XYZ file of C-alpha atoms in Angstrom:
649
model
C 182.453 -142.832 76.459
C 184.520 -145.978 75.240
C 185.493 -146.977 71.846
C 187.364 -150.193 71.338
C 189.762 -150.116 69.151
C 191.038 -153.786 69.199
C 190.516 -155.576 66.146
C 190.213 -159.215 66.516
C 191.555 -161.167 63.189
C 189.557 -164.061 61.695
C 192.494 -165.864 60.330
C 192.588 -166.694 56.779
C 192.984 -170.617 57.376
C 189.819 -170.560 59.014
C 188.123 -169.012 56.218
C 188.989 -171.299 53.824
C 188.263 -174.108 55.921
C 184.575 -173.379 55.464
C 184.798 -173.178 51.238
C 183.409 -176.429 50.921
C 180.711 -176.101 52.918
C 179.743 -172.616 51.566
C 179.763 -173.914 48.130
C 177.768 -177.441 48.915
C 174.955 -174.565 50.135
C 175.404 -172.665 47.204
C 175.283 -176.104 45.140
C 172.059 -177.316 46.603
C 169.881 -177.980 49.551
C 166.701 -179.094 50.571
C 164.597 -176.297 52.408
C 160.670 -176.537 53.387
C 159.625 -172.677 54.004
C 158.532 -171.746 57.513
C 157.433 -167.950 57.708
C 157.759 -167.001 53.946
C 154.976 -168.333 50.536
C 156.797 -169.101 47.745
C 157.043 -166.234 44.788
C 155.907 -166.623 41.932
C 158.521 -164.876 39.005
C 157.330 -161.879 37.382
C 158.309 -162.712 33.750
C 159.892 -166.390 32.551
C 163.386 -166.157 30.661
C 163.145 -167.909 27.612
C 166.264 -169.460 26.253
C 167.671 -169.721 23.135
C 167.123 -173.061 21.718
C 169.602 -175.806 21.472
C 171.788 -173.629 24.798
C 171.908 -175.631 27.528
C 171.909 -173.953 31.206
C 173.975 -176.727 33.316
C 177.143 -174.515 33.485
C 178.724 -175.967 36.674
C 179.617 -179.533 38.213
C 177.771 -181.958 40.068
C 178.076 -181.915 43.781
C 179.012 -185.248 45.089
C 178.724 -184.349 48.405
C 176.039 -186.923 49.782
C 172.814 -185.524 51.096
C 172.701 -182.401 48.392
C 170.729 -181.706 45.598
C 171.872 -181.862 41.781
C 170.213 -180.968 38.948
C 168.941 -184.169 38.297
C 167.185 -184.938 42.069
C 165.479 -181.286 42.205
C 162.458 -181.286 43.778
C 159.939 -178.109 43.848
C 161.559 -177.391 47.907
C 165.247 -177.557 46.607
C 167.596 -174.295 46.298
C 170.153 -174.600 43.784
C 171.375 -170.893 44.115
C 174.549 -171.149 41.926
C 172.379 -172.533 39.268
C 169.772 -169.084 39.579
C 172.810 -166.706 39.397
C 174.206 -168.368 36.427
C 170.952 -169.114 34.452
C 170.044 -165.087 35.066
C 170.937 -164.063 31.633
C 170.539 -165.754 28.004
C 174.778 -166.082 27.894
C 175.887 -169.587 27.932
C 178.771 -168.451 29.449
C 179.590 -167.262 32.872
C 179.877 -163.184 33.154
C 182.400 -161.929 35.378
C 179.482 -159.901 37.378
C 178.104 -163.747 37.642
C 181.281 -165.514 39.037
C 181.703 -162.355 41.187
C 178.503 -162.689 42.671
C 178.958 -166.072 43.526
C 182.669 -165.848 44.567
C 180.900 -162.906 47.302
C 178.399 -165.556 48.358
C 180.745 -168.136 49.215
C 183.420 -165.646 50.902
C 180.094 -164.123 53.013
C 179.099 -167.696 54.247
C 182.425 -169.079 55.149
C 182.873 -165.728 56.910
C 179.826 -166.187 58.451
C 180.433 -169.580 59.844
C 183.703 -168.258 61.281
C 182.144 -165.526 63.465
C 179.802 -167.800 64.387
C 182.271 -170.452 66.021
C 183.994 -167.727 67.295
C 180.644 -166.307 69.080
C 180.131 -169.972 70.301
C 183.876 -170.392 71.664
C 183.416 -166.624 73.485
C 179.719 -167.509 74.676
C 180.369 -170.751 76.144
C 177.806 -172.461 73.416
C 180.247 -174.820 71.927
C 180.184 -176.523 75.183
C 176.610 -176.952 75.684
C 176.382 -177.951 71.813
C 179.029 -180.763 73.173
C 176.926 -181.476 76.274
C 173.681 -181.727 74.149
C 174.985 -184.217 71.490
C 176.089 -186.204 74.409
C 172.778 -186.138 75.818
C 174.040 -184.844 79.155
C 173.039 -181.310 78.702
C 170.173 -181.066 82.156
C 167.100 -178.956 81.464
C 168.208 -176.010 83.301
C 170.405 -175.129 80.832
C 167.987 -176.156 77.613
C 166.874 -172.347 77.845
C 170.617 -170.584 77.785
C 171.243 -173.272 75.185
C 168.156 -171.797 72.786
C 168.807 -168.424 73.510
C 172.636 -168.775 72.583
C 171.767 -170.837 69.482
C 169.536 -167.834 68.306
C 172.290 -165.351 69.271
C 174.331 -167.419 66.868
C 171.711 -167.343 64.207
C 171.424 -163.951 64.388
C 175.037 -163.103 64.046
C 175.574 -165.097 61.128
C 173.065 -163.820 59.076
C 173.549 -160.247 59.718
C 177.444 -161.241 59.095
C 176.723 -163.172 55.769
C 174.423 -160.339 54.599
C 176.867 -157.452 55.845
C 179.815 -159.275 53.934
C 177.989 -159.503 50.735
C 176.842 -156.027 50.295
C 180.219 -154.533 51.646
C 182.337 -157.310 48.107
C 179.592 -156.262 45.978
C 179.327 -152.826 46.837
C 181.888 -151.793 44.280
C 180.236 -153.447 40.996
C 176.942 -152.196 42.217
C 177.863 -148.539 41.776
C 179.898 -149.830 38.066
C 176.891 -152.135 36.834
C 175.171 -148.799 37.133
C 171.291 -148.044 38.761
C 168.384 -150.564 38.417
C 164.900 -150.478 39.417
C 164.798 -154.293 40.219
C 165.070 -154.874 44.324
C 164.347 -157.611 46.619
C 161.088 -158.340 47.712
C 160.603 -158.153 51.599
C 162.777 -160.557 53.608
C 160.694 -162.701 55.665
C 162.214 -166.122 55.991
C 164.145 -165.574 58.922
C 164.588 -168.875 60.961
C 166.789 -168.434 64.447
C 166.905 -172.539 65.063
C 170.660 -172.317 64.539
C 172.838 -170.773 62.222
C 172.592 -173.049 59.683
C 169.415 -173.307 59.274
C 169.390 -169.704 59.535
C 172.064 -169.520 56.506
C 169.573 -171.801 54.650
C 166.449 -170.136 54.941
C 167.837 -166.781 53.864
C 169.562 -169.042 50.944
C 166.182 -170.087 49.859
C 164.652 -166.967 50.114
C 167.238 -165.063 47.763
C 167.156 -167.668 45.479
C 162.978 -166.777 45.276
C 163.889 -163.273 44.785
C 166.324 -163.628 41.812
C 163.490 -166.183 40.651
C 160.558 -163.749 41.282
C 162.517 -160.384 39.851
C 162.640 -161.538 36.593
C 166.788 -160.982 36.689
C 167.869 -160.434 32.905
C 170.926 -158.387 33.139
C 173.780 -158.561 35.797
C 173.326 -155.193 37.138
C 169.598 -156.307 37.785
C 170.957 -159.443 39.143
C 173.432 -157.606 41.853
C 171.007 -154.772 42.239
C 168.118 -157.237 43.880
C 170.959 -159.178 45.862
C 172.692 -155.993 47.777
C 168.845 -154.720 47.918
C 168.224 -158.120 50.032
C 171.092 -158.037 51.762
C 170.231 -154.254 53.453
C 166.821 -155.490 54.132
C 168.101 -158.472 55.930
C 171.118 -156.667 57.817
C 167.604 -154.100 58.687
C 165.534 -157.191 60.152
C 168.373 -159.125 61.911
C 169.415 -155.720 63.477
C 165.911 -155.026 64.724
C 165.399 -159.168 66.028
C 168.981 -158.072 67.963
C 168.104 -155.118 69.851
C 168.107 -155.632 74.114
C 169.140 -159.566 73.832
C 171.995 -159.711 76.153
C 173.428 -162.951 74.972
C 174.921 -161.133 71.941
C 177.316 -159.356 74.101
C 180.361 -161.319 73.448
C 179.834 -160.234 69.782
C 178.945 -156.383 69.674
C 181.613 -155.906 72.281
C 184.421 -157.686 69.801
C 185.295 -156.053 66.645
C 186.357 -158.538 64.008
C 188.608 -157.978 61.146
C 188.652 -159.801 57.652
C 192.186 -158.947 56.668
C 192.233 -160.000 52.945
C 189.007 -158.087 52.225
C 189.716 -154.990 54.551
C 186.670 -156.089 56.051
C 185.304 -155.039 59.708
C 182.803 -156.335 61.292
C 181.651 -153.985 64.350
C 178.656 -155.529 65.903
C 175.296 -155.107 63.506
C 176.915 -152.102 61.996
C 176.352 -152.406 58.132
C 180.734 -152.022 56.809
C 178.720 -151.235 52.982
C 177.137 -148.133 53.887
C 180.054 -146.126 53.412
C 178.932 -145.519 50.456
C 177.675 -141.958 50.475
C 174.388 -140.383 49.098
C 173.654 -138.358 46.767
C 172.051 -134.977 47.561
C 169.811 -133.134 44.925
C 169.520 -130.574 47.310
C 170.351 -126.579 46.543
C 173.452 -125.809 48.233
C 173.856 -122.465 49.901
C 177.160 -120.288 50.675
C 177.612 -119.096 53.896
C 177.738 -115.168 52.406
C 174.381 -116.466 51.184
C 172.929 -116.461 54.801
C 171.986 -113.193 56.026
C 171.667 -112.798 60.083
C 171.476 -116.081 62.021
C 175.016 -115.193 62.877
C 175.792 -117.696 66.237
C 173.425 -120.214 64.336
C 175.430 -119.725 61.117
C 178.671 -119.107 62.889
C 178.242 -122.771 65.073
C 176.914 -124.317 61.966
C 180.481 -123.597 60.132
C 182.331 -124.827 63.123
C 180.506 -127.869 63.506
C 180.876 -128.626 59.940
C 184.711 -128.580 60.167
C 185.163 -130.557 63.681
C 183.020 -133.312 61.945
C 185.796 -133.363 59.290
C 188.500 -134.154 62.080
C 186.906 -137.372 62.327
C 189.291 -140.812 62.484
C 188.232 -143.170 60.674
C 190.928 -145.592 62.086
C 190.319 -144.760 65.997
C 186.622 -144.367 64.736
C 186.514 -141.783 67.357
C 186.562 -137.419 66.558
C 189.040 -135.403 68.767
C 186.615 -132.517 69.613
C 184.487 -135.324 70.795
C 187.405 -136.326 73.658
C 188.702 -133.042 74.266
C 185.125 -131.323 74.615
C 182.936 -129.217 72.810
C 181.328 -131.062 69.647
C 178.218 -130.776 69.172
C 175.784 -134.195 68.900
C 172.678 -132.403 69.078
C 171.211 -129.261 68.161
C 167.594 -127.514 68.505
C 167.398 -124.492 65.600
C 164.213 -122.641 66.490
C 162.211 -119.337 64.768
C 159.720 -118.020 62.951
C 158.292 -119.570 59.848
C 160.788 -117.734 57.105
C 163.334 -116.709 58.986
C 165.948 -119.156 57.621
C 166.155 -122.470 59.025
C 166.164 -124.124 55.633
C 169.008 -121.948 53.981
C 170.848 -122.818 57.383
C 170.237 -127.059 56.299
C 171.444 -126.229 52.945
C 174.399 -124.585 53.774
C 175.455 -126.638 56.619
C 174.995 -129.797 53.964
C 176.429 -128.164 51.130
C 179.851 -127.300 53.304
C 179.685 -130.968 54.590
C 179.786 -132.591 51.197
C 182.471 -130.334 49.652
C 184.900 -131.177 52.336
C 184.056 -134.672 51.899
C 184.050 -134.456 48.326
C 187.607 -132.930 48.509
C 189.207 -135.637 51.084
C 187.789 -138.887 49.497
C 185.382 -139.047 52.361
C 181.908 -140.870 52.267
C 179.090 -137.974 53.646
C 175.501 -139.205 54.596
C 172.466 -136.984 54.434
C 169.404 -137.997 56.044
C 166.090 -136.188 56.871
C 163.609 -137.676 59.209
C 160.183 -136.466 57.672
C 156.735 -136.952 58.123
C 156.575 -139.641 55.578
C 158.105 -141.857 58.355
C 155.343 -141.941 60.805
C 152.904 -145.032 60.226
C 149.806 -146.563 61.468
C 151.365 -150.019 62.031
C 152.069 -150.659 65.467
C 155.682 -150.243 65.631
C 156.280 -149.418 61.810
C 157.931 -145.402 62.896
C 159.710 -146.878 65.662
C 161.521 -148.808 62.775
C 161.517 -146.046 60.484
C 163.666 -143.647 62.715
C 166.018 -146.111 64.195
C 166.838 -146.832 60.278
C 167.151 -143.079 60.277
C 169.286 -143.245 63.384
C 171.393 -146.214 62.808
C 171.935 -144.211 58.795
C 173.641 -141.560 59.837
C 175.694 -142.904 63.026
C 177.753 -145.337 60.768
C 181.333 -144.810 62.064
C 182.233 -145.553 58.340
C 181.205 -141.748 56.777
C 180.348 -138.543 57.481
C 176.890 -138.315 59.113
C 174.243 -135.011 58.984
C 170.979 -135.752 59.806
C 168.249 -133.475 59.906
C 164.114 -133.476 61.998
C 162.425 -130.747 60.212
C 159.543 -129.180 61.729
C 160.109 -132.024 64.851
C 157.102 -130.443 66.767
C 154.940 -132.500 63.706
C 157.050 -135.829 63.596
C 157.561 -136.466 67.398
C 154.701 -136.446 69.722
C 154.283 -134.693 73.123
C 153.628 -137.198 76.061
C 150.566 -136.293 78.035
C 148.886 -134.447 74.629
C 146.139 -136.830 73.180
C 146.703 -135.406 69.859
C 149.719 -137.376 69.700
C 149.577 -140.291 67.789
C 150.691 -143.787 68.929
C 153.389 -143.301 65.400
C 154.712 -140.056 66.792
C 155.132 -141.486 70.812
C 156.955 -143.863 69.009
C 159.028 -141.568 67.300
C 159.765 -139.353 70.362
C 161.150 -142.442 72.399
C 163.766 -143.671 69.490
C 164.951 -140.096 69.491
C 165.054 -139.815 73.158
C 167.183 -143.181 73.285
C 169.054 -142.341 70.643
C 170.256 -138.687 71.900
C 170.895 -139.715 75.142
C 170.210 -143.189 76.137
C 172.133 -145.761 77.778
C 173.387 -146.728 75.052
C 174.656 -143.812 73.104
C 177.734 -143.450 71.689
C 179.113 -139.841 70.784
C 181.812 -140.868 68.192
C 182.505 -137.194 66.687
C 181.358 -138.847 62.885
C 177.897 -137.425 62.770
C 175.501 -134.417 64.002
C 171.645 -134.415 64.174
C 169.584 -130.852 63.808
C 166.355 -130.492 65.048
C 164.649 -127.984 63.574
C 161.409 -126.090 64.479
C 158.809 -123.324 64.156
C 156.847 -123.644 67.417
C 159.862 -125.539 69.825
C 157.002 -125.463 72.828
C 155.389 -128.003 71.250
C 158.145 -130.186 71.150
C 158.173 -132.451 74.181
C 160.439 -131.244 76.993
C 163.022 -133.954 77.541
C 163.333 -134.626 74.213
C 164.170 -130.992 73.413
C 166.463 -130.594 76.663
C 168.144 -133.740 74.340
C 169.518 -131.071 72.217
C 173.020 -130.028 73.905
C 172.965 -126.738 71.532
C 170.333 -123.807 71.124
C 170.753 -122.434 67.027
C 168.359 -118.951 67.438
C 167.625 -118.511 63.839
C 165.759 -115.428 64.250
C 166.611 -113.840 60.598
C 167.440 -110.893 59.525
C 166.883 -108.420 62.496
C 168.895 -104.964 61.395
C 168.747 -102.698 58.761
C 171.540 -103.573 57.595
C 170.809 -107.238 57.183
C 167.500 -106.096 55.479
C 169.460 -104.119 52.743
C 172.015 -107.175 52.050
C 169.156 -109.901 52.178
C 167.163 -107.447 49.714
C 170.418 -107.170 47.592
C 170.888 -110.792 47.845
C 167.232 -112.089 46.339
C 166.797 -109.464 44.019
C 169.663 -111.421 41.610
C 171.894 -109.285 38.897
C 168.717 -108.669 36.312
C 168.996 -105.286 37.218
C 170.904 -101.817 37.705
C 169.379 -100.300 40.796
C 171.933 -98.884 43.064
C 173.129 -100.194 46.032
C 173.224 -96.475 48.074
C 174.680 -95.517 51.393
C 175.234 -98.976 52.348
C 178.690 -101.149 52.410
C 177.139 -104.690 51.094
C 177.573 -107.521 53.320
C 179.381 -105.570 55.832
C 177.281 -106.414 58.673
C 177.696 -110.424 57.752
C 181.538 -110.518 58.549
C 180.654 -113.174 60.723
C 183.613 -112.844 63.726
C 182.477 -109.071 64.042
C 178.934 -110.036 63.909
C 178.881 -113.218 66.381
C 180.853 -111.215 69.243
C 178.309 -108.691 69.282
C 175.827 -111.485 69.492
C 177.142 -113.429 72.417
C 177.561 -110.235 73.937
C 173.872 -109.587 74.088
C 173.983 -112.534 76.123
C 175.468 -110.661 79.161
C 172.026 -109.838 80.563
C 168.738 -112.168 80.101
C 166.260 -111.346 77.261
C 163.323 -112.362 78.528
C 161.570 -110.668 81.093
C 161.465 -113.582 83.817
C 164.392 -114.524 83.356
C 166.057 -110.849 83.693
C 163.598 -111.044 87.113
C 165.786 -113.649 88.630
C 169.288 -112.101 87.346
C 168.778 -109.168 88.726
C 167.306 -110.102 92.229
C 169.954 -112.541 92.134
C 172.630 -109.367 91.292
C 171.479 -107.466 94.314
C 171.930 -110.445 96.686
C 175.120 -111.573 95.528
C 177.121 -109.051 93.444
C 178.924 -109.898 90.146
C 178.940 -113.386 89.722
C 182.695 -114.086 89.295
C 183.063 -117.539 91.350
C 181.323 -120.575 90.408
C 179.270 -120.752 94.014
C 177.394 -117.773 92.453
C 176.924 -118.960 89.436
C 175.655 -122.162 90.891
C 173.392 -119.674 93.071
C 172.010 -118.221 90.103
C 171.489 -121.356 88.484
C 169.819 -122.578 91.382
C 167.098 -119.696 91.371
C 166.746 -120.372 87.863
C 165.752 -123.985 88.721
C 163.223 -122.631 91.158
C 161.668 -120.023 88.808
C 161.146 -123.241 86.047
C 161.246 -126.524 87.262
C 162.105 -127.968 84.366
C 165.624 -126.454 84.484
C 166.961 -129.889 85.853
C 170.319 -131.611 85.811
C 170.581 -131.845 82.091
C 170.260 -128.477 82.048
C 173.354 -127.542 83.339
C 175.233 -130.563 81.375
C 174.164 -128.777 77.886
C 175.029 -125.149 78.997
C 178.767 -126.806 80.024
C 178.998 -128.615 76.610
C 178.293 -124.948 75.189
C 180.752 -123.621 76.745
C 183.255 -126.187 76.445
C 182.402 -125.545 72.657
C 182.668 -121.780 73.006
C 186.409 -122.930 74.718
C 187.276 -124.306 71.147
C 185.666 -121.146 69.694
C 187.830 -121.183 66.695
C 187.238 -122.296 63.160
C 189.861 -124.730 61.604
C 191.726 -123.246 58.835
C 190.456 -123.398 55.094
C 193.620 -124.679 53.848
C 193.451 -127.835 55.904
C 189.800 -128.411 54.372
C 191.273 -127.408 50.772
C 194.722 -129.568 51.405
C 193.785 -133.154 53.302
C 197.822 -133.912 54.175
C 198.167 -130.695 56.369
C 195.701 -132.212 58.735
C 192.289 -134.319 57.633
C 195.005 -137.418 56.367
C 196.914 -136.837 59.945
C 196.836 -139.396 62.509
C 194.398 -139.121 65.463
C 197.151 -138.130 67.904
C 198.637 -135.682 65.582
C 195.203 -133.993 64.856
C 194.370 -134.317 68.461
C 197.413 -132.378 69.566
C 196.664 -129.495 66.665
C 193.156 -128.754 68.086
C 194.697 -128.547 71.284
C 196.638 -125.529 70.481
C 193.937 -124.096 69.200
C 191.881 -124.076 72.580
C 190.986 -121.334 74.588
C 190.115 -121.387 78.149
C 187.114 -120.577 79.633
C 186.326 -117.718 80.817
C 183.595 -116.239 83.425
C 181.581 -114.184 80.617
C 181.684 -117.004 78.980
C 179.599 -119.372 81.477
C 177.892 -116.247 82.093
C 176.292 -115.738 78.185
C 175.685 -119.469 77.646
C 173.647 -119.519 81.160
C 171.644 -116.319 80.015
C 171.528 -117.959 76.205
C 170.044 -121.994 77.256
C 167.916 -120.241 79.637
C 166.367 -117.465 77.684
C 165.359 -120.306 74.913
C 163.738 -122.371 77.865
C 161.506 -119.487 79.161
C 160.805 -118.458 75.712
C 159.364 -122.153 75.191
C 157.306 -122.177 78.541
C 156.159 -118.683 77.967
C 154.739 -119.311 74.316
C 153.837 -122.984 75.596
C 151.742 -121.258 78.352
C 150.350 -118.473 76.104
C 148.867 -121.286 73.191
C 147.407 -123.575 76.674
C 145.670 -120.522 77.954
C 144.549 -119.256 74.160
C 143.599 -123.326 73.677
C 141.578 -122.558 76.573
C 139.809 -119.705 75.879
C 138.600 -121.154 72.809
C 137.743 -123.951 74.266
C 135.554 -121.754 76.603
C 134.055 -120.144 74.016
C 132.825 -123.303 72.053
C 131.118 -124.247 75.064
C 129.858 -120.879 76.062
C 128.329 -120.830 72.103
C 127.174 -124.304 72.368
C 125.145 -123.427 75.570
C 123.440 -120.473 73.504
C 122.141 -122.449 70.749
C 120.754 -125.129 73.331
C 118.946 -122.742 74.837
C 117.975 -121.528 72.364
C 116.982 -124.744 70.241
C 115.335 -125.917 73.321
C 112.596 -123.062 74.059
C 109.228 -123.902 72.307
């Protein structure tokens, strides 16, 4: 895994070199539609009468509209924004809006040339106005001009949302948004820049904009739905590379651009959800346990190296399959996990991101849930907050190859999630964690839930103890029963509780798997070198074939998290100086000391652990075939009756 770091400056000469033009587009231009009809406004403004609304000056520059030369196709955008309210003056919202306009398009512009000087376009631009550009380069030429196109829209759209993402949040919510973006022309950036012109100037037409905070609300809302379409357009074209593998930095507006990464989405969400305390989860203890660690090694993120030290020195967790029975807690474990996440991030200043993936996401249009999760995806994996995103009851949402119950939405789903996990193209940066979550985990196809590098058992409440402090717990304080023989929450101290659980782990649970270990045993003896172990593992490869490769690479990760088997101390959560506000070197050298090294139980319990959860999957994904089956038989052996039996006269 590589992170660049390198920040590229776009100087601020440049910049300003580009006002003019930016404001001639914002002036006025003449633009036929290609793709997009034009919108009709929901309501008309009516003016006062006797107030004018010609609040700015003429643009001389030759070639541009005015007021006076508009025709039906023009787009005279810093006319809309200032005619958007019945004030014959300019607002400050207005001239901010417009001020963020013309900063986004000159910015725009300047990544562009930049893209063309990296890309080797400027010369064939030079070679084509000549006329001496040969047709065997008339394809690289197109390709590179939409490259460009699609840089500086997604730039232009990016830099607006990220200047007006403060007065969003102080103008307040609004129900007025953008229409969908559709005019999206990839001729050449400036036509690009000029279709998407035109079409927010429809938008501000169409929504009816009265107020400012309507006004900014339906510009940032087409902004994110551009930055969504341009991102999509730009997925496997390998003539952006010169751009996604630069990261650009706007120094005045402490403004990065990293590839089609939206800089605005920093901005966190906000969760309605009913936070839980871990005291408030009752068993679960390696699931709850792992859940509290995980929590606080996202927090040792750096945002400057964009990069999370657990992440370099081993053992954070990307991916996670929590699996049980239908009650046994895998919602309280969501709740708590996000409810931990957003204090800390509450207390340090951080932006946190919360995200489920639900059923609501898979659709009948052909491609639609493809979209829908790698919005999901590309949510939570913005190196700019603190991600958590959860795939309740995945077994519904992502589709098993090979079943032909699957629908063509939930294939689609299960191949984003696949690529995303552990594509080519995945990046681990140590910002975010994804939980899949599930009641029946056989159902979930198999490399997408060998995808999940750590096993969460959440298997309840299983002692009588934990029955008497979850009983306790529910019942609330509206009453004076007494406790009895029984020290309350004793059996939740969660280091006393989680040793005894991994220690369960020293001998398989499932019968065969304890098969193998112990024919394994008698052949070899204790398995105290790592030849045996890779013995062992081997046998367990030959018992179930699907214990492959990846396998083994998720049952190291566990242990390499079970090496940094400590949680990081409440006061550095509580006090952000004494470690969250260190630099990455500094933090990386803390966590460090905290290591442990590994030890042979160790690799021993998280081989027993990752393999007990795949044998539990195959046997209960065996046991619902064969009962499938029988029914099945049945059906027919019924339906063969009553022929019969209809058929004799």
């Amino acid at each position: 895994m590589t992170v660049s770091n390198d920040l590229m400056e776009l100087k601020e000469e440049k910049i300003l070199e580009k006002y003019p033009l930016a404001e001639a587009m914002l002036e006025g231009f003449d633009h036929t539609p290609r793709i997009a009809a034009k919108r009709e406004p929901d309501r008309v403004l009516e003016r006062s009468p006797g107030i004018g609304s010609r609040r700015r000056f003429r643009s001389t520059t030759p070639g541009l509209l005015t007021r006076t030369t508009a025709r039906p196709e023009g787009v005279q955008l810093a006319n809309r924004v200032l005619e958007s309210d019945d004030d014959a003056l300019t607002t400050p919202l207005q001239a901010s809006v417009l001020r963020a306009l013309r900063r986004a398009l000159s910015v725009a512009q300047v990544t562009s040339d930049q893209f063309a000087e990296q890309s080797g376009l400027s010369d064939l631009k030079r070679s084509n106005l000549a006329g001496t550009l040969d047709a065997s380069r008339k394809k690289n030429f197109q390709d590179l001009l939409s490259a460009s196109a699609l840089i500086s829209l997604h730039v232009f759209a990016n830099m607006t949302d990220f200047l007006l993402a403060g007065l969003a949040t102080d103008a307040g919510e609004t129900e007025v948004q953008s229409g969908e973006v559709e005019e999206i022309l990839l001729d050449n950036d400036q036509l690009a820049l000029h279709g998407a012109l035109w079409e927010l100037d429809q938008e501000i037409a169409a929504a009816g904009v009265s107020t400012d905070h309507d006004l900014i609300g339906v510009v940032t809302s087409f902004c994110e739905q551009l930055m969504e379409k341009v991102t999509l357009r730009a997925e496997g074209s390998v003539h952006l590379k010169p751009f996604t593998d630069a990261n650009y930095r706007v120094e005045a507006d402490d403004f990065e651009i990293t590839g089609f990464t939206p800089a605005a989405r920093a901005r966190s969400t906000t969760l309605t959800m009913a936070f839980k305390k871990p005291e408030e989860v009752v068993g679960n203890h390696i699931a709850k346990y792992q859940a509290m660690k995980l929590s606080k090694m996202l927090m040792a993120y750096d945002f400057e190296r964009k990069l999370n030290p657990f992440a370099e020195l081993g053992g954070f967790i990307f991916t996670f399959m929590g699996d049980g029975k239908p009650g046994t807690g895998k919602t309280t474990l969501i709740q708590m996990m996000a409810g931990m996440i957003n204090d800390y991030c509450s207390n340090a200043g951080y932006a946190f991101r919360y995200q489920n993936l639900s059923t609501e996401s898979i659709d009948s249009y052909q491609g639609k849930s493809a979209q829908n999760a790698k919005a999901f995806i590309r949510t939570v994996t913005d190196p700019n907050v603190i991600g958590f995103g959860t795939i309740d009851d995945i077994d519904q949402l992502a589709g098993k190859r090979g079943d032909r119950q699957s629908s063509a939405g939930q294939l689609e789903i299960t191949a984003v999630l696949m690529e995303s996990f552990a594509g080519a193209n995945t990046v681990v940066r140590g910002n975010c964690t994804f939980g899949m979550f599930s009641n029946y985990p056989e159902n979930v196809d198999d490399a997408l839930r060998q995808r999940a590098g750590a096993r969460f058992l959440v298997d309840g409440p299983q002692t009588r103890e934990d029955y008497i402090d979850i009983l306790h717990l529910l019942m609330g304080k509206n009453h004076s029963i007494p406790v009895g023989d029984h020290e309350l929450f004793e059996a939740q101290a969660i280091k006393k509780a989680v040793a005894a659980s991994y220690e369960q782990h020293s001998r398989p649970k499932e019968d065969a798997l304890i098969k193998v270990f112990d024919r394994i045993h008698a052949q070899i003896g204790d398995m105290d070198t790592i030849a045996k172990l890779g013995t062992y593992l081997k046998a367990i490869q030959e018992a179930d074939e699907r214990f492959t490769g990846r396998a083994i690479k998720n049952i190291t990760d566990a242990v390499k998290v079970r090496a940094m088997d400590f949680e990081l101390p409440d006061e550095w959560m509580e006090e952000p100086d004494l470690f969250l506000f260190k630099n990455y070197d500094t933090k990386k050298s803390m966590i460090a000391e905290l290591a442990k090294p590994i030890t042979i139980e160790m690799v021993i319990q998280e081989i027993n652990r990752y393999a007990d959860s795949e044998f539990r999957y195959a046997d209960k994904s065996d046991e619902v075939a064969i009962e499938n089956a029988v029914r099945e038989m049945q059906r027919m052996e019924e339906a063969k009756r009553r022929y019969v039996e209809a058929s004799r006269p």
